[in-house]
Amino acid sequence: MSPPGVTIKAPNGREFFQPTGLFINNKWIEAPANKRLASINPATEEEICSVSTASAEQIDNAVNAARAAFEGPWKETAGTARGLLLMKLADLVEAEQETLATIEAMDSGKPYTKALGDIEEAYSVFRYYGGWADKNYGQTIETERHKFTYTVREPVGVCGQIIP
């Protein structure tokens, strides 16, 4: 089943399919018509498309799915394998950078060249952290002569973001 969405033709001539639903637990969910939000191009003040908004229950479902993945398969995945996944994601973003920059330029109102730089930064960050994924180092800290303290870097867990 294909995700809910629309085909958009950008001012630069690039055409792309834009999913408009919620992606929760590896499934696309379409919100009712009265639970949609218009995405406006700030440069032209025209509507790009409308997207689904999440209910409190859907947000809870998304957090629970993320928590289950974090505490299950992701936790059991070796750092080297996590790093390879992040590198693969970087490659996918780089391969689609022109489309992603087009979307970012329309959504934010910034010039295409600036948006292209943002996308380059995004895939560079994925590569950077992909390289660190299997390098879990702690640190020992001298506090007193007969004591020693150490640090262990561990993921905190699931977090939520509101991104304008």
mmCIF file of C-alpha atoms in Angstrom:
data_model
loop_
_atom_site.group_PDB
_atom_site.id
_atom_site.type_symbol
_atom_site.label_atom_id
_atom_site.label_comp_id
_atom_site.label_asym_id
_atom_site.label_seq_id
_atom_site.Cartn_x
_atom_site.Cartn_y
_atom_site.Cartn_z
ATOM 1 C CA MET A 1 0.000 0.000 0.000
ATOM 2 C CA SER A 2 1.428 3.371 -0.987
ATOM 3 C CA PRO A 3 1.509 6.164 1.569
ATOM 4 C CA PRO A 4 -1.057 8.957 1.499
ATOM 5 C CA GLY A 5 0.386 11.906 -0.356
ATOM 6 C CA VAL A 6 0.432 14.257 -3.297
ATOM 7 C CA THR A 7 2.660 14.851 -6.298
ATOM 8 C CA ILE A 8 4.141 18.335 -6.207
ATOM 9 C CA LYS A 9 5.749 20.250 -9.052
ATOM 10 C CA ALA A 10 8.249 22.717 -7.611
ATOM 11 C CA PRO A 11 9.076 26.123 -9.134
ATOM 12 C CA ASN A 12 12.451 24.738 -10.287
ATOM 13 C CA GLY A 13 10.605 22.104 -12.367
ATOM 14 C CA ARG A 14 11.423 19.175 -10.082
ATOM 15 C CA GLU A 15 8.457 16.906 -9.444
ATOM 16 C CA PHE A 16 8.249 14.669 -6.384
ATOM 17 C CA PHE A 17 5.792 12.615 -4.363
ATOM 18 C CA GLN A 18 5.236 14.119 -0.904
ATOM 19 C CA PRO A 19 3.783 11.788 1.749
ATOM 20 C CA THR A 20 1.202 13.658 3.822
ATOM 21 C CA GLY A 21 0.312 11.086 6.456
ATOM 22 C CA LEU A 22 1.839 10.086 9.764
ATOM 23 C CA PHE A 23 4.534 7.408 9.733
ATOM 24 C CA ILE A 24 4.094 5.396 12.936
ATOM 25 C CA ASN A 25 5.573 1.964 13.610
ATOM 26 C CA ASN A 26 6.524 1.469 9.943
ATOM 27 C CA LYS A 27 2.990 2.230 8.711
ATOM 28 C CA TRP A 28 1.514 5.287 7.027
ATOM 29 C CA ILE A 29 -1.606 6.622 8.724
ATOM 30 C CA GLU A 30 -3.904 9.229 7.207
ATOM 31 C CA ALA A 31 -5.603 11.627 9.600
ATOM 32 C CA PRO A 32 -9.249 12.641 9.092
ATOM 33 C CA ALA A 33 -9.833 15.709 6.905
ATOM 34 C CA ASN A 34 -10.438 17.898 9.960
ATOM 35 C CA LYS A 35 -7.040 16.888 11.407
ATOM 36 C CA ARG A 36 -4.844 18.443 8.741
ATOM 37 C CA LEU A 37 -2.419 21.333 8.680
ATOM 38 C CA ALA A 38 -1.593 23.449 5.648
ATOM 39 C CA SER A 39 2.095 23.708 4.791
ATOM 40 C CA ILE A 40 2.681 27.206 3.436
ATOM 41 C CA ASN A 41 5.623 28.351 1.330
ATOM 42 C CA PRO A 42 6.722 31.490 3.227
ATOM 43 C CA ALA A 43 8.306 32.987 0.100
ATOM 44 C CA THR A 44 5.052 32.933 -1.890
ATOM 45 C CA GLU A 45 2.460 32.456 0.881
ATOM 46 C CA GLU A 46 0.920 29.689 -1.248
ATOM 47 C CA GLU A 47 -0.142 26.350 0.170
ATOM 48 C CA ILE A 48 2.258 23.565 -0.770
ATOM 49 C CA CYS A 49 -0.048 20.815 0.508
ATOM 50 C CA SER A 50 -1.855 19.826 3.692
ATOM 51 C CA VAL A 51 -0.472 17.178 6.030
ATOM 52 C CA SER A 52 -1.942 14.997 8.749
ATOM 53 C CA THR A 53 -1.688 16.137 12.350
ATOM 54 C CA ALA A 54 -1.396 13.650 15.161
ATOM 55 C CA SER A 55 -3.889 13.120 17.952
ATOM 56 C CA ALA A 56 -2.680 12.561 21.510
ATOM 57 C CA GLU A 57 -3.343 8.845 21.033
ATOM 58 C CA GLN A 58 -1.256 8.752 17.833
ATOM 59 C CA ILE A 59 1.583 10.572 19.586
ATOM 60 C CA ASP A 60 1.445 7.985 22.377
ATOM 61 C CA ASN A 61 1.487 5.216 19.756
ATOM 62 C CA ALA A 62 4.524 6.766 18.053
ATOM 63 C CA VAL A 63 6.403 7.120 21.360
ATOM 64 C CA ASN A 64 5.534 3.542 22.330
ATOM 65 C CA ALA A 65 6.720 2.239 18.938
ATOM 66 C CA ALA A 66 9.960 4.209 19.242
ATOM 67 C CA ARG A 67 10.490 2.952 22.792
ATOM 68 C CA ALA A 68 9.879 -0.658 21.680
ATOM 69 C CA ALA A 69 12.412 -0.291 18.836
ATOM 70 C CA PHE A 70 14.919 1.420 21.135
ATOM 71 C CA GLU A 71 14.640 -1.228 23.837
ATOM 72 C CA GLY A 72 14.403 -4.123 21.377
ATOM 73 C CA PRO A 73 16.066 -4.437 17.984
ATOM 74 C CA TRP A 74 18.084 -1.205 18.071
ATOM 75 C CA LYS A 75 19.497 -1.937 21.523
ATOM 76 C CA GLU A 76 20.564 -5.390 20.358
ATOM 77 C CA THR A 77 22.205 -4.057 17.187
ATOM 78 C CA ALA A 78 25.996 -3.870 17.393
ATOM 79 C CA GLY A 79 27.589 -0.441 17.051
ATOM 80 C CA THR A 80 29.292 -1.404 13.799
ATOM 81 C CA ALA A 81 25.939 -2.382 12.259
ATOM 82 C CA ARG A 82 24.364 0.856 13.533
ATOM 83 C CA GLY A 83 27.186 2.797 11.946
ATOM 84 C CA LEU A 84 26.638 1.057 8.611
ATOM 85 C CA LEU A 85 22.931 1.925 8.770
ATOM 86 C CA LEU A 86 23.749 5.582 9.411
ATOM 87 C CA MET A 87 26.229 5.538 6.508
ATOM 88 C CA LYS A 88 23.546 4.011 4.257
ATOM 89 C CA LEU A 89 21.121 6.732 5.336
ATOM 90 C CA ALA A 90 23.778 9.341 4.500
ATOM 91 C CA ASP A 91 24.179 7.810 1.031
ATOM 92 C CA LEU A 92 20.401 7.873 0.463
ATOM 93 C CA VAL A 93 20.142 11.525 1.543
ATOM 94 C CA GLU A 94 23.098 12.469 -0.657
ATOM 95 C CA ALA A 95 21.567 10.666 -3.652
ATOM 96 C CA GLU A 96 18.310 12.623 -3.196
ATOM 97 C CA GLN A 97 19.885 15.924 -2.136
ATOM 98 C CA GLU A 98 18.478 17.966 -5.027
ATOM 99 C CA THR A 99 14.907 16.840 -4.329
ATOM 100 C CA LEU A 100 15.357 17.305 -0.576
ATOM 101 C CA ALA A 101 16.824 20.784 -1.119
ATOM 102 C CA THR A 102 13.852 21.635 -3.345
ATOM 103 C CA ILE A 103 11.464 20.575 -0.575
ATOM 104 C CA GLU A 104 13.450 22.485 2.060
ATOM 105 C CA ALA A 105 13.556 25.640 -0.081
ATOM 106 C CA MET A 106 9.787 25.527 -0.631
ATOM 107 C CA ASP A 107 9.010 24.700 3.006
ATOM 108 C CA SER A 108 11.346 27.259 4.590
ATOM 109 C CA GLY A 109 11.370 30.014 1.966
ATOM 110 C CA LYS A 110 15.160 30.031 1.830
ATOM 111 C CA PRO A 111 17.147 30.100 -1.410
ATOM 112 C CA TYR A 112 17.753 26.724 -3.054
ATOM 113 C CA THR A 113 21.551 27.029 -2.705
ATOM 114 C CA LYS A 114 21.225 27.521 1.067
ATOM 115 C CA ALA A 115 18.845 24.566 1.302
ATOM 116 C CA LEU A 116 21.312 22.442 -0.673
ATOM 117 C CA GLY A 117 23.983 23.345 1.901
ATOM 118 C CA ASP A 118 21.631 22.264 4.705
ATOM 119 C CA ILE A 119 21.121 18.879 3.054
ATOM 120 C CA GLU A 120 24.879 18.457 2.643
ATOM 121 C CA GLU A 121 25.262 19.190 6.343
ATOM 122 C CA ALA A 122 22.588 16.590 7.161
ATOM 123 C CA TYR A 123 24.248 13.717 5.309
ATOM 124 C CA SER A 124 27.653 14.796 6.640
ATOM 125 C CA VAL A 125 26.298 14.559 10.204
ATOM 126 C CA PHE A 126 24.957 11.056 9.522
ATOM 127 C CA ARG A 127 28.403 10.042 8.241
ATOM 128 C CA TYR A 128 30.129 11.611 11.233
ATOM 129 C CA TYR A 129 27.983 9.771 13.773
ATOM 130 C CA GLY A 130 28.048 6.610 11.658
ATOM 131 C CA GLY A 131 31.807 6.649 12.135
ATOM 132 C CA TRP A 132 31.422 6.989 15.902
ATOM 133 C CA ALA A 133 28.723 4.336 16.327
ATOM 134 C CA ASP A 134 31.115 1.559 17.345
ATOM 135 C CA LYS A 135 33.450 3.718 19.393
ATOM 136 C CA ASN A 136 31.833 3.618 22.822
ATOM 137 C CA TYR A 137 34.487 4.952 25.121
ATOM 138 C CA GLY A 138 34.237 5.789 28.766
ATOM 139 C CA GLN A 139 36.579 7.950 30.733
ATOM 140 C CA THR A 140 38.267 7.567 34.089
ATOM 141 C CA ILE A 141 38.564 10.612 36.284
ATOM 142 C CA GLU A 142 40.851 10.960 39.283
ATOM 143 C CA THR A 143 38.846 12.362 42.179
ATOM 144 C CA GLU A 144 40.834 11.238 45.241
ATOM 145 C CA ARG A 145 43.846 9.060 45.833
ATOM 146 C CA HIS A 146 41.874 5.942 46.841
ATOM 147 C CA LYS A 147 38.897 6.436 44.587
ATOM 148 C CA PHE A 148 38.307 6.452 40.941
ATOM 149 C CA THR A 149 35.337 7.579 38.905
ATOM 150 C CA TYR A 150 34.423 6.555 35.417
ATOM 151 C CA THR A 151 31.934 7.666 32.822
ATOM 152 C CA VAL A 152 30.001 5.551 30.381
ATOM 153 C CA ARG A 153 28.228 7.155 27.475
ATOM 154 C CA GLU A 154 24.818 5.593 26.971
ATOM 155 C CA PRO A 155 21.792 6.648 24.959
ATOM 156 C CA VAL A 156 19.136 8.316 27.049
ATOM 157 C CA GLY A 157 16.178 7.002 25.077
ATOM 158 C CA VAL A 158 13.292 8.253 23.041
ATOM 159 C CA CYS A 159 12.790 11.980 22.620
ATOM 160 C CA GLY A 160 10.168 14.014 20.829
ATOM 161 C CA GLN A 161 10.628 17.156 18.804
ATOM 162 C CA ILE A 162 8.359 19.864 17.558
ATOM 163 C CA ILE A 163 9.949 21.197 14.391
ATOM 164 C CA PRO A 164 8.417 24.310 12.877
#
